[in-house]
Coordinates of C-alpha atoms in Angstrom, one line a residue:
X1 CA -28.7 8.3 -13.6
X2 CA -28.5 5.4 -10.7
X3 CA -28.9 7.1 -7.3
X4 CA -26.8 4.9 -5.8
X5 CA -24.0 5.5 -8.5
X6 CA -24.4 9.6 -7.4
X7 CA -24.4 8.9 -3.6
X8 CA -20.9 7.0 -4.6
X9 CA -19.4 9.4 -6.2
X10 CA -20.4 12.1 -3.5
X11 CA -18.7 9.9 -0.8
X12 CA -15.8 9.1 -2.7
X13 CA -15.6 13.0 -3.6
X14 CA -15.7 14.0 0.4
X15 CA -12.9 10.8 1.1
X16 CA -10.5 12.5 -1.8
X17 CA -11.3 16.0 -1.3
X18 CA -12.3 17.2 -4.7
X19 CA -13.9 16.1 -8.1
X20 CA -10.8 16.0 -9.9
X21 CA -9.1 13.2 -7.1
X22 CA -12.1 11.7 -7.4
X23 CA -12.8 11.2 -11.1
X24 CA -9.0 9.9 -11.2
X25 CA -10.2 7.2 -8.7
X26 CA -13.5 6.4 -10.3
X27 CA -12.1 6.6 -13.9
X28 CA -14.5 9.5 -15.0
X29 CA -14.1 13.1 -16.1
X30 CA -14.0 15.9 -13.4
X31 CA -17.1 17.6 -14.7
X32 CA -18.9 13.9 -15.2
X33 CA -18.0 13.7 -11.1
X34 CA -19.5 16.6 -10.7
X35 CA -22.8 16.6 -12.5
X36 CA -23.5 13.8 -10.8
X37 CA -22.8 15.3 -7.0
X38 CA -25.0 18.4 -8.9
X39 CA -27.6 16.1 -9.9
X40 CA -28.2 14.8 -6.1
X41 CA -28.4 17.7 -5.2
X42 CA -30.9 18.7 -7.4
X43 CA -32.9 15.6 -6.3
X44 CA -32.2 16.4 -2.5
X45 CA -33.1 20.2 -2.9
X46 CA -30.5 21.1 -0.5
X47 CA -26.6 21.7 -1.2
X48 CA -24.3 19.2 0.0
X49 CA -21.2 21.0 -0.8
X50 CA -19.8 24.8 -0.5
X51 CA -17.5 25.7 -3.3
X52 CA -15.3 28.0 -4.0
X53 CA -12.3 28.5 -6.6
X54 CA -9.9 26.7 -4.5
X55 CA -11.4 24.5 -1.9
X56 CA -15.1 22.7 -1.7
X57 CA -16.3 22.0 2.2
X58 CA -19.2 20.1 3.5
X59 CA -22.2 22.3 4.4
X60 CA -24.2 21.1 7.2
X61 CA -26.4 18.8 5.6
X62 CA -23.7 17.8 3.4
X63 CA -21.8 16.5 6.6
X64 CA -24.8 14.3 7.3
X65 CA -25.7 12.9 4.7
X66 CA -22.0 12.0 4.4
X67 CA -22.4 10.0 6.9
X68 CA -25.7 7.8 6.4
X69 CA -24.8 7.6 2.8
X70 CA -21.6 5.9 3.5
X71 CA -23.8 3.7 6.0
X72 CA -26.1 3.0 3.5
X73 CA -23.4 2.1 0.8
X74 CA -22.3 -0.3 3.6
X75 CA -25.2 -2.3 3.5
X76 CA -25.5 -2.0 -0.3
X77 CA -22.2 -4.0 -0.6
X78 CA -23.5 -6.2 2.1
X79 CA -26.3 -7.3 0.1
X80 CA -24.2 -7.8 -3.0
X81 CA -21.8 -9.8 -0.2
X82 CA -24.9 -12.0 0.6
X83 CA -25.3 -12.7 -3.1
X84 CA -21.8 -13.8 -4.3
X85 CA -21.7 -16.3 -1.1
X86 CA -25.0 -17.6 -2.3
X87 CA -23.1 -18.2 -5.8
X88 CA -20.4 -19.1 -4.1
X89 CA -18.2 -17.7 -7.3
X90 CA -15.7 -15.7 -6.4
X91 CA -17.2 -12.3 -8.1
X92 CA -17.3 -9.0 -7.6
X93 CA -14.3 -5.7 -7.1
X94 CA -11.7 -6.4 -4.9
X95 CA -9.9 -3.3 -3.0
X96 CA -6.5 -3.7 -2.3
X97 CA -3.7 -1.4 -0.7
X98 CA 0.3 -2.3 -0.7
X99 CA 3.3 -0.3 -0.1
X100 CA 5.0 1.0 -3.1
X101 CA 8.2 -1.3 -3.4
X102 CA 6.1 -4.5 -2.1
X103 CA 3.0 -3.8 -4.7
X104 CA 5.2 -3.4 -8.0
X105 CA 7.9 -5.9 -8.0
X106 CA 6.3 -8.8 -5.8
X107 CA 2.6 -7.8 -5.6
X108 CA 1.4 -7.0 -9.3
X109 CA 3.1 -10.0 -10.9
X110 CA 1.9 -12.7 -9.0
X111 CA -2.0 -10.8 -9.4
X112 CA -1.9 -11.6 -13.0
X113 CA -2.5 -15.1 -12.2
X114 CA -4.8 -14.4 -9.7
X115 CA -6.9 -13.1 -12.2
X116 CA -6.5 -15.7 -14.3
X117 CA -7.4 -18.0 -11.8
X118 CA -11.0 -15.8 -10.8
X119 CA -11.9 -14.2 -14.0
X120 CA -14.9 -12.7 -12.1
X121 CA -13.2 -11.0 -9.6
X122 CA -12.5 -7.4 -10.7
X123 CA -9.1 -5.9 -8.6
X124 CA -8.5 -2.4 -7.7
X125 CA -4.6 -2.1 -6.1
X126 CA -3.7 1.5 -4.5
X127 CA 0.1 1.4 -4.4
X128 CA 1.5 3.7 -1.1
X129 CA 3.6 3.9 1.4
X130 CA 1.2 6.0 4.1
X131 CA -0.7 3.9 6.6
X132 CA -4.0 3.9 5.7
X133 CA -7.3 3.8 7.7
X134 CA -8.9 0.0 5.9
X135 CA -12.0 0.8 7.1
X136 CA -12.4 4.2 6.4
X137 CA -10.9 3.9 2.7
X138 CA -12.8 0.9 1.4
X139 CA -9.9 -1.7 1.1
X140 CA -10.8 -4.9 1.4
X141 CA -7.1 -6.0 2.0
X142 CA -4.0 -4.2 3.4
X143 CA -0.4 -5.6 3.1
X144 CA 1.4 -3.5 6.3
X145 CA 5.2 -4.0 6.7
X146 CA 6.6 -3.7 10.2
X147 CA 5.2 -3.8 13.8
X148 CA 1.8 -4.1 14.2
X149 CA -0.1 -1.6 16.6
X150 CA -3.2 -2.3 17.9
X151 CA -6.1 -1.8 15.5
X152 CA -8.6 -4.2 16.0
X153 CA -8.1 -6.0 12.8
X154 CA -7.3 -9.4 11.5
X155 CA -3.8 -9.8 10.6
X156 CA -2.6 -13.2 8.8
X157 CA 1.5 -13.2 8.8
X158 CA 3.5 -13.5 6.0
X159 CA 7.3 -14.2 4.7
X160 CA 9.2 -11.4 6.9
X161 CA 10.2 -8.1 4.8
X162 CA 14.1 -9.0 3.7
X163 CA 16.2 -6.1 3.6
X164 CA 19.7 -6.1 1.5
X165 CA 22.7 -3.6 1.5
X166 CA 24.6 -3.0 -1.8
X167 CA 26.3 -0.7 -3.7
X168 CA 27.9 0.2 -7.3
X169 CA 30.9 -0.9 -8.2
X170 CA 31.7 2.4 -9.6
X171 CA 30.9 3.8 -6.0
X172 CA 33.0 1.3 -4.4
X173 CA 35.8 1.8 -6.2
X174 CA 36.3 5.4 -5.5
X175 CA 35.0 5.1 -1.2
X176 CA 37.1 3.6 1.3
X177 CA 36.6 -0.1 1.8
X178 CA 33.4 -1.4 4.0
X179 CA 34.5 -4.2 6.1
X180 CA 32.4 -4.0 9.1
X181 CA 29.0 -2.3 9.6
X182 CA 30.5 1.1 11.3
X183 CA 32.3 1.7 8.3
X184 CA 29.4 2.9 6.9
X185 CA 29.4 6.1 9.3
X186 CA 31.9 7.0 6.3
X187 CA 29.7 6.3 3.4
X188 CA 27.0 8.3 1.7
X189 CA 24.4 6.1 2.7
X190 CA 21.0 6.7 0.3
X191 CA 18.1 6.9 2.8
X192 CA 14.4 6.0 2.9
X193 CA 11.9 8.4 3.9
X194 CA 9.4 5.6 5.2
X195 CA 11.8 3.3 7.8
X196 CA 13.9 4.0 10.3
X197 CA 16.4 3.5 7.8
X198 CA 16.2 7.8 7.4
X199 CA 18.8 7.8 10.5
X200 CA 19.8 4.4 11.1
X201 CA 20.4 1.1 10.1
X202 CA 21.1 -2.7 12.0
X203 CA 22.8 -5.4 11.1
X204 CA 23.0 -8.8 13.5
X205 CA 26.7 -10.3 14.1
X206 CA 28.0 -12.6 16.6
X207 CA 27.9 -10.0 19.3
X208 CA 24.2 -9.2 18.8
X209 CA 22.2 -6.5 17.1
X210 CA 24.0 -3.4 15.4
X211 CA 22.7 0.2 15.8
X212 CA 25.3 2.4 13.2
X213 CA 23.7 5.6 12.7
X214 CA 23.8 7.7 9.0
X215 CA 23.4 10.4 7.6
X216 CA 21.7 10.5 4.3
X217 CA 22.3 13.6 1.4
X218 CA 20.1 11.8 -0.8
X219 CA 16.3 10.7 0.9
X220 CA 13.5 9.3 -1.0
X221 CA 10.4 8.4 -0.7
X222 CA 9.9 5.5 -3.1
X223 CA 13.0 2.3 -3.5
X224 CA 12.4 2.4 -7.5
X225 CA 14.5 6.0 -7.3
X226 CA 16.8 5.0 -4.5
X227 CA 17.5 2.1 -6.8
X228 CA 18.6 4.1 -9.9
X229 CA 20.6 6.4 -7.9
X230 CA 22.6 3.5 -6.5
X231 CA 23.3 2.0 -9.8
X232 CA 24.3 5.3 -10.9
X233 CA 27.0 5.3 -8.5
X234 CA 25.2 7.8 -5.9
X235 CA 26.3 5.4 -1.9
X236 CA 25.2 2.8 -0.3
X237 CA 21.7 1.7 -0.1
X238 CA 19.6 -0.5 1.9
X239 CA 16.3 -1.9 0.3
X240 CA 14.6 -4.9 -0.3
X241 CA 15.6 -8.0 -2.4
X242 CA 12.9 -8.0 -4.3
X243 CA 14.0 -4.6 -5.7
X244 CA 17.7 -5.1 -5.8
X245 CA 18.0 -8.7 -7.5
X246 CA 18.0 -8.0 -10.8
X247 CA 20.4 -5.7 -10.6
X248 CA 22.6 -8.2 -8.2
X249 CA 22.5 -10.6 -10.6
X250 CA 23.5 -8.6 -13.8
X251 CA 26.6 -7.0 -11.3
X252 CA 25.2 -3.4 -11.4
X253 CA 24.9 -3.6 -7.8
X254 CA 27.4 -5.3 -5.3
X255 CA 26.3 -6.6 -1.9
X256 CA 27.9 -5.9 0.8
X257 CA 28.4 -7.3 4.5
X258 CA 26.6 -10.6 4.2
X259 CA 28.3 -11.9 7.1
X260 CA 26.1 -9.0 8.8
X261 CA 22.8 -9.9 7.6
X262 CA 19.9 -7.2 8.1
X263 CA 17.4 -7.9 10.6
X264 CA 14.2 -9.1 8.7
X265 CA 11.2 -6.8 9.0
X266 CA 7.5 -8.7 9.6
X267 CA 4.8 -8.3 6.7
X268 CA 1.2 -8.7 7.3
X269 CA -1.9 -9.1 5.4
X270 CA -5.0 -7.0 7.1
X271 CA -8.5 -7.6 6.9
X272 CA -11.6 -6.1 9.0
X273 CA -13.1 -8.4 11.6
X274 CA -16.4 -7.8 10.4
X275 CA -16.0 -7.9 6.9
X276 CA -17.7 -10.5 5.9
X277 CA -15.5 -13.4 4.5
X278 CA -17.0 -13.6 0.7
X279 CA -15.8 -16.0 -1.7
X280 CA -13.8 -13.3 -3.1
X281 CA -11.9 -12.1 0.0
X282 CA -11.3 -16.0 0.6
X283 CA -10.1 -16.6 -2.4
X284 CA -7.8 -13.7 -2.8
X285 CA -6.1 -14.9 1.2
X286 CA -5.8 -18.1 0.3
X287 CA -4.2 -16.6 -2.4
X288 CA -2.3 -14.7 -1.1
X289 CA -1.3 -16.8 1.5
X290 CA 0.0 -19.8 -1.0
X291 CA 2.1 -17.0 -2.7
X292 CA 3.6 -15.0 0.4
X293 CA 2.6 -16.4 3.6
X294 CA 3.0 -18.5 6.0
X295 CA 0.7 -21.7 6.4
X296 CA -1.8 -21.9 8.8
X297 CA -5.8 -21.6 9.5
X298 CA -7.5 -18.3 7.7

């Protein structure tokens, strides 16, 4: 078995924290992912890993040769880097991470012709709403919604985040009416773990920026959810268009306030500065860019 392909699967073990998280990310059987961290070990002659019936932990060694095997895969996809830019084909597997929402009802679509554009490019997309470390995860590309903090990385804007507020008609014919923003202080207003939406929400007007503060009986972690509970007549909820249209358009859901539009939220696609730009992580910006971004130099 390729040493490299054991080394992998060791890393990717200690990153997900046991052979079962793993072998769901590699697409291989728990006891495949662990015959092969076995079979290192073997070929090492020391243990890399203590186990027990609940938890596995790096032994000493292990923790070291954690680390210069993750250096050493580094370089390995380096080298494969070096190739596809002499090729200059866009090749190879791209890494991608996306929040939830984002990643299923704008992202996936448009990646279908992606692929059909770079038949060589092979795409892995991890859909999630936790911020994730780029670098220390593998990813390739991050799409991050929100204010950036500092991180070092590259950051290419896109279209800003547009958020919409609706509701049921079956909800709003049972509520008192919502005429102005603060009327939703008397609403069941469906929250969203991941925002600041959890105990507020802003609207713009004439007057400048509204603060109205909710409370939420109903939180969730993911808009597919908060979506079905507003349709089934649950409150108000506040998520993005690209969730809420279809539904807008076939009258489930009823939007409210427009006059108060909600402030726009900025998007971002992230990229490490010293990753180096393959004809695959150009192609997939450039991409990317033509589908969601704004125009401008790479």
């Amino acid at each position: 078995m390729d040493r490299l392909t054991q080394m992998a699967t060791f890393v990717k073990t200690v990153e997900l924290g046991s052979f079962s998280a793993a072998a769901d990310d590699l697409n291989l059987s728990p006891q495949l992912v662990g015959k092969q961290v076995k079979m290192l070990e073997q070929h090492l002659g020391v243990s890399l890993l203590h186990r027990t019936t609940r938890r596995q932990s790096l032994t000493d060694f292990g923790r070291t040769f954690y680390q210069r095997a993750k250096i050493i895969l580094a370089d390995m996809q380096s080298a494969e880097s070096l190739a596809a830019l002499t090729r200059g084909t866009p090749s190879g597997r791209l890494r991608i991470n996306a929040p939830v929402t984002f990643g299923i009802r704008a992202l996936s679509p448009r990646l279908l012709e992606y692929m059909v554009r770079y038949p060589q490019v092979s795409v892995d997309l991890t859909l999630s709403n936790e911020l994730v470390d780029i670098v220390d995860h593998g990813y390739d590309v991050v799409f991050r919604i929100g204010e950036l903090v500092s991180s070092g990385l590259k950051a290419m804007p896109l279209e800003p985040y547009q958020m919409v507020l609706c509701a049921a008609p079956s909800y709003l014919a049972r509520r008192p009416p919502i005429t102005n923003p603060w009327d939703l202080q008397q609403q069941e207003c469906l929250g969203f773990t991941y925002s600041d939406g959890r105990s507020h929400w802003s609207f713009d007007s004439q007057e400048g920026r509204i603060d109205v503060p909710i409370t939420s009986k109903l939180t969730i972690n993911q808009g597919d959810p908060l979506l079905a509970a507003a349709v089934a007549g649950l409150g108000v909820v506040l998520q993005p268009i690209e969730l809420v249209s279809d539904a807008l358009r076939d009258g489930t859901l009823v939007r409210l306030l427009p006059q108060y539009p909600v402030p726009t939220t900025s998007m971002h696609m992230l990229y490490a500065p010293d990753r180096r730009m393959t004809p695959k992580l150009r192609s997939f910006l450039e991409f990317a860019r033509e589908a969601f971004g704004q125009r401008g130099p790479l």
